[in-house]
Coordinates of N, CA and C in Angstrom, one line a residue:
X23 N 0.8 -1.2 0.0 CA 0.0 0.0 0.0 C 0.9 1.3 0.0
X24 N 2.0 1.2 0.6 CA 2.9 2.2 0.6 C 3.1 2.6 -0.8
X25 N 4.1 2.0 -1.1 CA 4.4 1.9 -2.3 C 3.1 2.4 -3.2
X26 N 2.1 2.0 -3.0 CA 1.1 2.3 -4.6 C 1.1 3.9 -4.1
X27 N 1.0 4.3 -2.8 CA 0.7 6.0 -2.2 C 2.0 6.8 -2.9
X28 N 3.2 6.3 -2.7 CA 3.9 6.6 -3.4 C 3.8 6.6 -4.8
X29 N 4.1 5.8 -5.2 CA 3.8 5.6 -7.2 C 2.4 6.9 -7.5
X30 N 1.6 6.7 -7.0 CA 0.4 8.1 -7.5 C 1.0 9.1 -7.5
X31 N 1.5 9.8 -6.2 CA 1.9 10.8 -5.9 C 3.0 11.0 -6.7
X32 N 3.5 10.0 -7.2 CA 4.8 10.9 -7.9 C 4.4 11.0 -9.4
X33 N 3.7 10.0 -10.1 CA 3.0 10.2 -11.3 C 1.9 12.0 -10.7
X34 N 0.9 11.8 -10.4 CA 0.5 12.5 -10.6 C 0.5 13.9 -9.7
X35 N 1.6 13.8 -8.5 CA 1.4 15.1 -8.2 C 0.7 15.5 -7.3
X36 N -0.5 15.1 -6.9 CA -1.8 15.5 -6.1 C -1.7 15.6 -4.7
X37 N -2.0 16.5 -4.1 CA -2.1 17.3 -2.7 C -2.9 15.7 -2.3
X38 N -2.2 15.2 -1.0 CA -2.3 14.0 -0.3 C -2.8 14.4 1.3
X39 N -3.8 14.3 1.1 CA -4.2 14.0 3.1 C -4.4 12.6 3.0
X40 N -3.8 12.1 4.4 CA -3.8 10.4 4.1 C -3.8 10.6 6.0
X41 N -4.8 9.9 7.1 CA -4.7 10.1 8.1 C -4.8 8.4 8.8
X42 N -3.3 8.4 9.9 CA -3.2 6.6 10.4 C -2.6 7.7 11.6
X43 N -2.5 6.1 12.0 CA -2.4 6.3 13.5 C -0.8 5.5 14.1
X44 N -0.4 5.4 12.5 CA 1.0 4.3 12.5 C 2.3 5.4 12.5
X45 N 2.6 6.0 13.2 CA 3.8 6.9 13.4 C 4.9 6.6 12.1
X46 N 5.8 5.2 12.4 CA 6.4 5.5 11.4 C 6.4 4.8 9.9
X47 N 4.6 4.9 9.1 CA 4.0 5.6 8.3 C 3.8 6.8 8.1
X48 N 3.3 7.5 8.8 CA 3.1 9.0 8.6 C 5.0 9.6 8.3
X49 N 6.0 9.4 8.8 CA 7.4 10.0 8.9 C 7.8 9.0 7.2
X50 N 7.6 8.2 7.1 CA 7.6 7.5 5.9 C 7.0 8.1 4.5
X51 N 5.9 8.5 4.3 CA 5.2 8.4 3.5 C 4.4 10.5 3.7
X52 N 4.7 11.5 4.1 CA 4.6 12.4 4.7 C 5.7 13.5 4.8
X53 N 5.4 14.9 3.9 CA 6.1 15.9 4.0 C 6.0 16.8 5.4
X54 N 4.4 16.8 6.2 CA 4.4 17.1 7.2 C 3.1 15.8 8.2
X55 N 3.4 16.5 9.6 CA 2.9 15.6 10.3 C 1.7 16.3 11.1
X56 N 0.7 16.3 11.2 CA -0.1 17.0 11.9 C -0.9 16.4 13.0
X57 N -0.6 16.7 14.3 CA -0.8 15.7 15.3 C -1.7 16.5 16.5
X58 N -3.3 15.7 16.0 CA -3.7 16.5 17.3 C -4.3 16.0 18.7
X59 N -4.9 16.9 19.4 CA -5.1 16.3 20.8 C -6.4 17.1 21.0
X60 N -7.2 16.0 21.8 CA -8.7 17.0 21.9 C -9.6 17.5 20.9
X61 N -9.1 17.1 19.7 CA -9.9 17.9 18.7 C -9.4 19.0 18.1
X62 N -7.8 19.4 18.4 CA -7.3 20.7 17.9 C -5.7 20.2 18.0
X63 N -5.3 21.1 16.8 CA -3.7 21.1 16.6 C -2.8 21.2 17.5
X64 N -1.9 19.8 18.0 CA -1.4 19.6 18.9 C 0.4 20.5 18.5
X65 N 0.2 19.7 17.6 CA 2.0 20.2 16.5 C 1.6 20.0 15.2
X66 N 2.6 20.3 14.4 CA 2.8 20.4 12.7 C 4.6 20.0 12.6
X67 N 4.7 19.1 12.4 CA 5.5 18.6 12.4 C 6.5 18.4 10.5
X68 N 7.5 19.3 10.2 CA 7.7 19.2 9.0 C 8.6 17.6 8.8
X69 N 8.6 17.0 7.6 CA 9.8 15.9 7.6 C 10.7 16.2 6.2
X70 N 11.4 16.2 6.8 CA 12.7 16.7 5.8 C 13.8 16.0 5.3
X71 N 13.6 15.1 5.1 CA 14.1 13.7 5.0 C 14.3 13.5 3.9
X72 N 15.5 13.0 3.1 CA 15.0 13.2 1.5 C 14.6 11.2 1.0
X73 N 13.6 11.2 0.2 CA 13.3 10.0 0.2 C 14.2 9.2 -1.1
X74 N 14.3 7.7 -0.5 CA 13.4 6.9 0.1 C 14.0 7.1 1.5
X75 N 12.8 6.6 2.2 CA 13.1 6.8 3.3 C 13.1 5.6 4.2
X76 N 14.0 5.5 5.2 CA 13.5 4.5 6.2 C 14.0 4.6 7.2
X77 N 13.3 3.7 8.1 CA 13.7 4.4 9.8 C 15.5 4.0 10.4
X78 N 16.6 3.7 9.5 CA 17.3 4.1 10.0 C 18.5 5.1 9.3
X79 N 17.7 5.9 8.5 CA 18.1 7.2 8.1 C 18.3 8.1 8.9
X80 N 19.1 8.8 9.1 CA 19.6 10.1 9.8 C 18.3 10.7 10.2
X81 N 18.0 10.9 10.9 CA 16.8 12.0 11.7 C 15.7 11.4 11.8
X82 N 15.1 10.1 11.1 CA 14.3 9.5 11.9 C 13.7 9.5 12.6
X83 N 14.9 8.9 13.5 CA 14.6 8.4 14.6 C 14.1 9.5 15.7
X84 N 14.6 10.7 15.6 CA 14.6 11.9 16.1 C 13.0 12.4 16.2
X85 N 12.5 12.5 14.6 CA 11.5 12.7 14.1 C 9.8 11.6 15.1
X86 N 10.8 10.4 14.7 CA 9.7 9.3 15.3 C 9.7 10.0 17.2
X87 N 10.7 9.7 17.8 CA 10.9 10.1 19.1 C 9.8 11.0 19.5
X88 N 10.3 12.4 18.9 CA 9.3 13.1 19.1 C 7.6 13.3 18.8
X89 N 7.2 12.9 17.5 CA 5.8 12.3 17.9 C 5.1 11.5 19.0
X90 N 6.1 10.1 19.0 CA 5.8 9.3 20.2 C 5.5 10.5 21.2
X91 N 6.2 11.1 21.4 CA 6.4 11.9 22.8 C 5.0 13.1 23.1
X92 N 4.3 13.3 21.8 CA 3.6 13.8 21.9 C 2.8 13.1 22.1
X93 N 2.4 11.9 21.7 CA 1.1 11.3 21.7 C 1.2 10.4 23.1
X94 N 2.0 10.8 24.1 CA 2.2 10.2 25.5 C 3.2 8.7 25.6
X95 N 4.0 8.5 24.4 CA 4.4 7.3 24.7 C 5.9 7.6 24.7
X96 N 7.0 7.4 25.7 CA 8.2 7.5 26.7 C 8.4 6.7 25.7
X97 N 10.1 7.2 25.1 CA 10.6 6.7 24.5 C 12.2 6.6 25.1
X98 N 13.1 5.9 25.2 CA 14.4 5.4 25.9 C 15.6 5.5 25.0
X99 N 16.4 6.3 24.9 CA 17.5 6.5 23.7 C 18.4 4.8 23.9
X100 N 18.5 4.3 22.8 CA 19.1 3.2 22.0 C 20.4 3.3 22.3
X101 N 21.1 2.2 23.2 CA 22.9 2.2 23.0 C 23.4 2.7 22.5
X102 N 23.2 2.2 21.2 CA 23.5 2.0 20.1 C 22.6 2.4 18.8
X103 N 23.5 2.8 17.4 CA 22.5 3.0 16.2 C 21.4 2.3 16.1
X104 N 22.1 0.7 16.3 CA 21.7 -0.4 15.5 C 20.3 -0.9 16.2
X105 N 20.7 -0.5 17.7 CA 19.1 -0.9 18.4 C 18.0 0.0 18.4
X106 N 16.6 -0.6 18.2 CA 15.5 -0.1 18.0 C 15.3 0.5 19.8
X107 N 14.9 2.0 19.4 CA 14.1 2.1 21.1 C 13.2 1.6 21.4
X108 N 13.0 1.3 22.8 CA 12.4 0.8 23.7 C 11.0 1.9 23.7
X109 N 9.9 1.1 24.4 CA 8.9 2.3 24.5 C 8.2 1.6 25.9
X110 N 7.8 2.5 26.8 CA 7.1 2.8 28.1 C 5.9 3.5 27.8
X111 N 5.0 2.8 27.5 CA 3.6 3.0 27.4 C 2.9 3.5 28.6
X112 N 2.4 4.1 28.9 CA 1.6 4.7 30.4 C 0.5 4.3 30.0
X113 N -0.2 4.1 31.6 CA -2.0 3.6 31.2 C -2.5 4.6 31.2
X114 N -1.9 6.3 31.5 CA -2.4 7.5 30.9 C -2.9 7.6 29.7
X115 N -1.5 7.4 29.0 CA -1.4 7.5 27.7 C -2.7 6.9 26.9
X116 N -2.5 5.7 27.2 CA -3.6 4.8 26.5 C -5.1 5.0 26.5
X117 N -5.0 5.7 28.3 CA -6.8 6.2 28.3 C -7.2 7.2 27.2
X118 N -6.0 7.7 27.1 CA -6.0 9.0 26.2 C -6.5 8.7 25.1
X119 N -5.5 7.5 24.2 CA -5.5 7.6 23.5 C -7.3 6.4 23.1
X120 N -7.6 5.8 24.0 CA -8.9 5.0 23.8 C -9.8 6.0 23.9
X121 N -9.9 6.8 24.8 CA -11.0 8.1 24.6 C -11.1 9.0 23.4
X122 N -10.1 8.6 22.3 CA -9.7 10.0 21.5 C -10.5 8.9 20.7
X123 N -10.9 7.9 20.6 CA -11.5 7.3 19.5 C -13.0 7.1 19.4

């Protein structure tokens, strides 16, 4: 499905609203990120990343981090490049995010 969102977009060009709830989809497949809370604009989040892209490109990870962080989920900086972060989900977080639906 990626792939086909891409292939249109680059044939034909067309202004893309595409709305998930998969973080690093949106940093994938997304020139900006628009993240709200409550019903109103939490952040606007630009990605600048030159494509193709994938999560262990330079700023990524940076990029991912900080969403997570908005959307209440504690993220743990990685040893190392090579390891994926860790994530600390709160049962805050989750009411939040079960209520927002």
């Amino acid at each position: 499905m990626h792939q086909l969102i891409i292939d249109l977009w680059r044939k034909h060009t067309p202004a893309v609203l595409l709305v998930t709830h998969d973080v690093d989809e949106a940093i994938l497949l997304a020139d900006r990120v628009i993240v709200l809370a409550d019903g109103k604009l939490a952040d606007d989040i630009r990605v600048d990343l030159p494509r193709q892209r994938d999560s262990g490109q330079a700023g990524f990870q940076a990029i991912r981090s900080r969403l997570l962080g908005l959307l209440g989920v504690k993220t743990q900086a990685a040893d190392t490049a090579t390891q994926e972060p860790t994530h600390d989900v709160t049962l805050s977080a989750l009411r939040r995010f079960a209520n927002a639906r």
